[in-house]
PDB file of C-alpha atoms in Angstrom:
ATOM      1  CA  UNK Y  21      26.960  -1.935 -14.651  1.00  0.00           C
ATOM      2  CA  UNK Y  22      24.518  -3.752 -13.054  1.00  0.00           C
ATOM      3  CA  UNK Y  23      23.464  -2.444  -9.587  1.00  0.00           C
ATOM      4  CA  UNK Y  24      20.913  -4.681  -6.674  1.00  0.00           C
ATOM      5  CA  UNK Y  25      16.969  -4.191  -7.949  1.00  0.00           C
ATOM      6  CA  UNK Y  26      18.127  -4.399 -11.986  1.00  0.00           C
ATOM      7  CA  UNK Y  27      15.922  -5.953 -14.661  1.00  0.00           C
ATOM      8  CA  UNK Y  28      17.337  -8.593 -16.785  1.00  0.00           C
ATOM      9  CA  UNK Y  29      17.179 -10.682 -19.496  1.00  0.00           C
ATOM     10  CA  UNK Y  30      17.619 -13.946 -19.863  1.00  0.00           C
ATOM     11  CA  UNK Y  31      19.893 -15.012 -22.688  1.00  0.00           C
ATOM     12  CA  UNK Y  32      18.996 -18.896 -22.032  1.00  0.00           C
ATOM     13  CA  UNK Y  33      16.510 -21.589 -23.115  1.00  0.00           C
ATOM     14  CA  UNK Y  34      16.362 -22.352 -19.246  1.00  0.00           C
ATOM     15  CA  UNK Y  35      12.690 -20.947 -19.236  1.00  0.00           C
ATOM     16  CA  UNK Y  36      13.324 -17.895 -17.424  1.00  0.00           C
ATOM     17  CA  UNK Y  37      13.071 -14.654 -19.256  1.00  0.00           C
ATOM     18  CA  UNK Y  38      13.147 -11.689 -17.053  1.00  0.00           C
ATOM     19  CA  UNK Y  39      15.236 -11.688 -13.666  1.00  0.00           C
ATOM     20  CA  UNK Y  40      15.658  -9.360 -10.779  1.00  0.00           C
ATOM     21  CA  UNK Y  41      19.068  -9.065  -8.870  1.00  0.00           C
ATOM     22  CA  UNK Y  42      19.177  -9.614  -5.511  1.00  0.00           C
ATOM     23  CA  UNK Y  43      22.808  -9.588  -5.079  1.00  0.00           C
ATOM     24  CA  UNK Y  44      26.340  -9.086  -5.841  1.00  0.00           C
ATOM     25  CA  UNK Y  45      28.947 -11.588  -5.221  1.00  0.00           C
ATOM     26  CA  UNK Y  46      32.062  -9.897  -3.453  1.00  0.00           C
ATOM     27  CA  UNK Y  47      31.746  -6.492  -1.738  1.00  0.00           C
ATOM     28  CA  UNK Y  48      31.212  -4.682  -4.685  1.00  0.00           C
ATOM     29  CA  UNK Y  49      28.484  -2.631  -5.850  1.00  0.00           C
ATOM     30  CA  UNK Y  50      28.120  -2.983  -9.242  1.00  0.00           C
ATOM     31  CA  UNK Y  51      28.669  -5.890 -11.063  1.00  0.00           C
ATOM     32  CA  UNK Y  52      30.124  -6.386 -14.427  1.00  0.00           C
ATOM     33  CA  UNK Y  53      30.483  -8.651 -17.206  1.00  0.00           C
ATOM     34  CA  UNK Y  54      31.723 -12.292 -16.063  1.00  0.00           C
ATOM     35  CA  UNK Y  55      30.515 -11.256 -12.786  1.00  0.00           C
ATOM     36  CA  UNK Y  56      28.260 -13.957 -10.498  1.00  0.00           C
ATOM     37  CA  UNK Y  57      25.282 -12.396  -9.060  1.00  0.00           C
ATOM     38  CA  UNK Y  58      22.284 -13.727  -7.254  1.00  0.00           C
ATOM     39  CA  UNK Y  59      18.750 -13.491  -9.011  1.00  0.00           C
ATOM     40  CA  UNK Y  60      15.521 -13.964  -8.672  1.00  0.00           C
ATOM     41  CA  UNK Y  61      12.617 -14.929 -11.129  1.00  0.00           C
ATOM     42  CA  UNK Y  62      10.121 -12.406 -12.120  1.00  0.00           C
ATOM     43  CA  UNK Y  63       8.591 -13.810 -15.647  1.00  0.00           C
ATOM     44  CA  UNK Y  64       9.086 -17.659 -17.004  1.00  0.00           C
ATOM     45  CA  UNK Y  65       7.733 -19.438 -19.412  1.00  0.00           C
ATOM     46  CA  UNK Y  66       5.151 -21.760 -18.303  1.00  0.00           C
ATOM     47  CA  UNK Y  67       6.514 -25.143 -18.975  1.00  0.00           C
ATOM     48  CA  UNK Y  68      10.281 -24.422 -18.371  1.00  0.00           C
ATOM     49  CA  UNK Y  69      13.199 -25.318 -15.793  1.00  0.00           C
ATOM     50  CA  UNK Y  70      12.997 -22.845 -13.462  1.00  0.00           C
ATOM     51  CA  UNK Y  71       9.790 -21.104 -11.411  1.00  0.00           C
ATOM     52  CA  UNK Y  72       8.990 -17.849 -10.939  1.00  0.00           C
ATOM     53  CA  UNK Y  73      10.068 -16.794  -7.672  1.00  0.00           C
ATOM     54  CA  UNK Y  74      13.315 -19.114  -7.402  1.00  0.00           C
ATOM     55  CA  UNK Y  75      16.537 -17.362  -7.080  1.00  0.00           C
ATOM     56  CA  UNK Y  76      19.871 -18.901  -8.588  1.00  0.00           C
ATOM     57  CA  UNK Y  77      23.307 -17.397  -9.380  1.00  0.00           C
ATOM     58  CA  UNK Y  78      23.704 -15.923 -12.858  1.00  0.00           C
ATOM     59  CA  UNK Y  79      26.655 -14.675 -14.603  1.00  0.00           C
ATOM     60  CA  UNK Y  80      26.397 -11.631 -16.561  1.00  0.00           C
ATOM     61  CA  UNK Y  81      26.652 -11.954 -20.490  1.00  0.00           C
ATOM     62  CA  UNK Y  82      25.919  -8.634 -21.905  1.00  0.00           C
ATOM     63  CA  UNK Y  83      25.682  -4.810 -20.006  1.00  0.00           C
ATOM     64  CA  UNK Y  84      24.285  -1.799 -21.664  1.00  0.00           C
ATOM     65  CA  UNK Y  85      26.796   0.203 -20.168  1.00  0.00           C
ATOM     66  CA  UNK Y  86      30.351  -0.161 -19.194  1.00  0.00           C
ATOM     67  CA  UNK Y  87      32.097   1.876 -16.712  1.00  0.00           C
ATOM     68  CA  UNK Y  88      35.137   1.940 -19.265  1.00  0.00           C
ATOM     69  CA  UNK Y  89      33.737   3.938 -22.063  1.00  0.00           C
ATOM     70  CA  UNK Y  90      34.530   0.937 -24.598  1.00  0.00           C
ATOM     71  CA  UNK Y  91      33.585  -0.033 -28.769  1.00  0.00           C
ATOM     72  CA  UNK Y  92      31.439  -2.148 -27.698  1.00  0.00           C
ATOM     73  CA  UNK Y  93      28.121  -1.932 -26.236  1.00  0.00           C
ATOM     74  CA  UNK Y  94      25.060  -3.940 -26.387  1.00  0.00           C
ATOM     75  CA  UNK Y  95      21.475  -3.052 -26.162  1.00  0.00           C
ATOM     76  CA  UNK Y  96      20.450  -4.951 -23.070  1.00  0.00           C
ATOM     77  CA  UNK Y  97      21.244  -6.410 -20.224  1.00  0.00           C
ATOM     78  CA  UNK Y  98      21.314 -10.065 -19.811  1.00  0.00           C
ATOM     79  CA  UNK Y  99      22.374 -12.767 -17.208  1.00  0.00           C
ATOM     80  CA  UNK Y 100      23.049 -16.534 -17.954  1.00  0.00           C
ATOM     81  CA  UNK Y 101      21.396 -18.943 -15.557  1.00  0.00           C
ATOM     82  CA  UNK Y 102      24.238 -21.223 -13.904  1.00  0.00           C
ATOM     83  CA  UNK Y 103      23.292 -24.211 -10.795  1.00  0.00           C
ATOM     84  CA  UNK Y 104      25.343 -24.288  -7.366  1.00  0.00           C
ATOM     85  CA  UNK Y 105      28.026 -25.725  -9.030  1.00  0.00           C
ATOM     86  CA  UNK Y 106      28.442 -22.747 -11.926  1.00  0.00           C
ATOM     87  CA  UNK Y 107      27.354 -25.558 -14.330  1.00  0.00           C
ATOM     88  CA  UNK Y 108      24.785 -23.348 -16.582  1.00  0.00           C
ATOM     89  CA  UNK Y 109      20.861 -24.832 -16.410  1.00  0.00           C
ATOM     90  CA  UNK Y 110      20.197 -24.109 -20.103  1.00  0.00           C
ATOM     91  CA  UNK Y 111      21.973 -25.683 -23.222  1.00  0.00           C
ATOM     92  CA  UNK Y 112      21.677 -23.160 -25.468  1.00  0.00           C
ATOM     93  CA  UNK Y 113      23.093 -18.766 -25.520  1.00  0.00           C
ATOM     94  CA  UNK Y 114      20.509 -16.502 -27.326  1.00  0.00           C
ATOM     95  CA  UNK Y 115      22.534 -13.349 -29.074  1.00  0.00           C
ATOM     96  CA  UNK Y 116      25.757 -11.784 -28.745  1.00  0.00           C
ATOM     97  CA  UNK Y 117      28.974 -12.004 -25.551  1.00  0.00           C
ATOM     98  CA  UNK Y 118      31.649 -10.393 -25.142  1.00  0.00           C
ATOM     99  CA  UNK Y 119      35.242 -12.505 -25.166  1.00  0.00           C
ATOM    100  CA  UNK Y 120      36.335 -11.639 -21.626  1.00  0.00           C
ATOM    101  CA  UNK Y 121      33.663 -14.545 -20.630  1.00  0.00           C
ATOM    102  CA  UNK Y 122      36.370 -16.730 -22.095  1.00  0.00           C
ATOM    103  CA  UNK Y 123      39.300 -15.075 -21.691  1.00  0.00           C
ATOM    104  CA  UNK Y 124      39.221 -14.017 -18.123  1.00  0.00           C
ATOM    105  CA  UNK Y 125      36.293 -14.993 -16.025  1.00  0.00           C
ATOM    106  CA  UNK Y 126      36.110 -19.108 -16.588  1.00  0.00           C
ATOM    107  CA  UNK Y 127      33.544 -19.502 -18.838  1.00  0.00           C
ATOM    108  CA  UNK Y 128      34.439 -21.063 -21.926  1.00  0.00           C
ATOM    109  CA  UNK Y 129      31.272 -22.942 -22.688  1.00  0.00           C
ATOM    110  CA  UNK Y 130      28.728 -20.149 -22.465  1.00  0.00           C
ATOM    111  CA  UNK Y 131      31.135 -18.532 -24.899  1.00  0.00           C
ATOM    112  CA  UNK Y 132      31.763 -21.560 -27.260  1.00  0.00           C
ATOM    113  CA  UNK Y 133      27.519 -22.232 -27.253  1.00  0.00           C
ATOM    114  CA  UNK Y 134      26.631 -18.158 -28.410  1.00  0.00           C
ATOM    115  CA  UNK Y 135      25.418 -17.010 -31.591  1.00  0.00           C
ATOM    116  CA  UNK Y 136      28.372 -14.168 -31.353  1.00  0.00           C
ATOM    117  CA  UNK Y 137      31.743 -13.063 -29.494  1.00  0.00           C
ATOM    118  CA  UNK Y 138      32.606  -9.611 -29.759  1.00  0.00           C
ATOM    119  CA  UNK Y 139      36.104  -8.753 -28.748  1.00  0.00           C
TER     120      UNK Y 139
END
């Protein structure tokens, strides 16, 4: 469950390391796996595709705590940065993702590029 002002890790090679959630699409108060949120880049590498302070859209790929108690629990909250056309900015995805991205949300490319997909 991701709320506003939550600090998240970035799970791709776009150059950003830490982002801050500044908005959740729709009229929801929390975001879960597969939801698109608006983020601001807080920490980044010096040579990357994004710069600190820039605002982007991102899809949530891992959450520490789910609203439903399920078996799959990840160790961190992570996102993958998107451009305005909902395409990935980076070319690789680091760490595991959930199969909900492929099945329900239409982000099959992220699932296929991730290192491991949990059911």
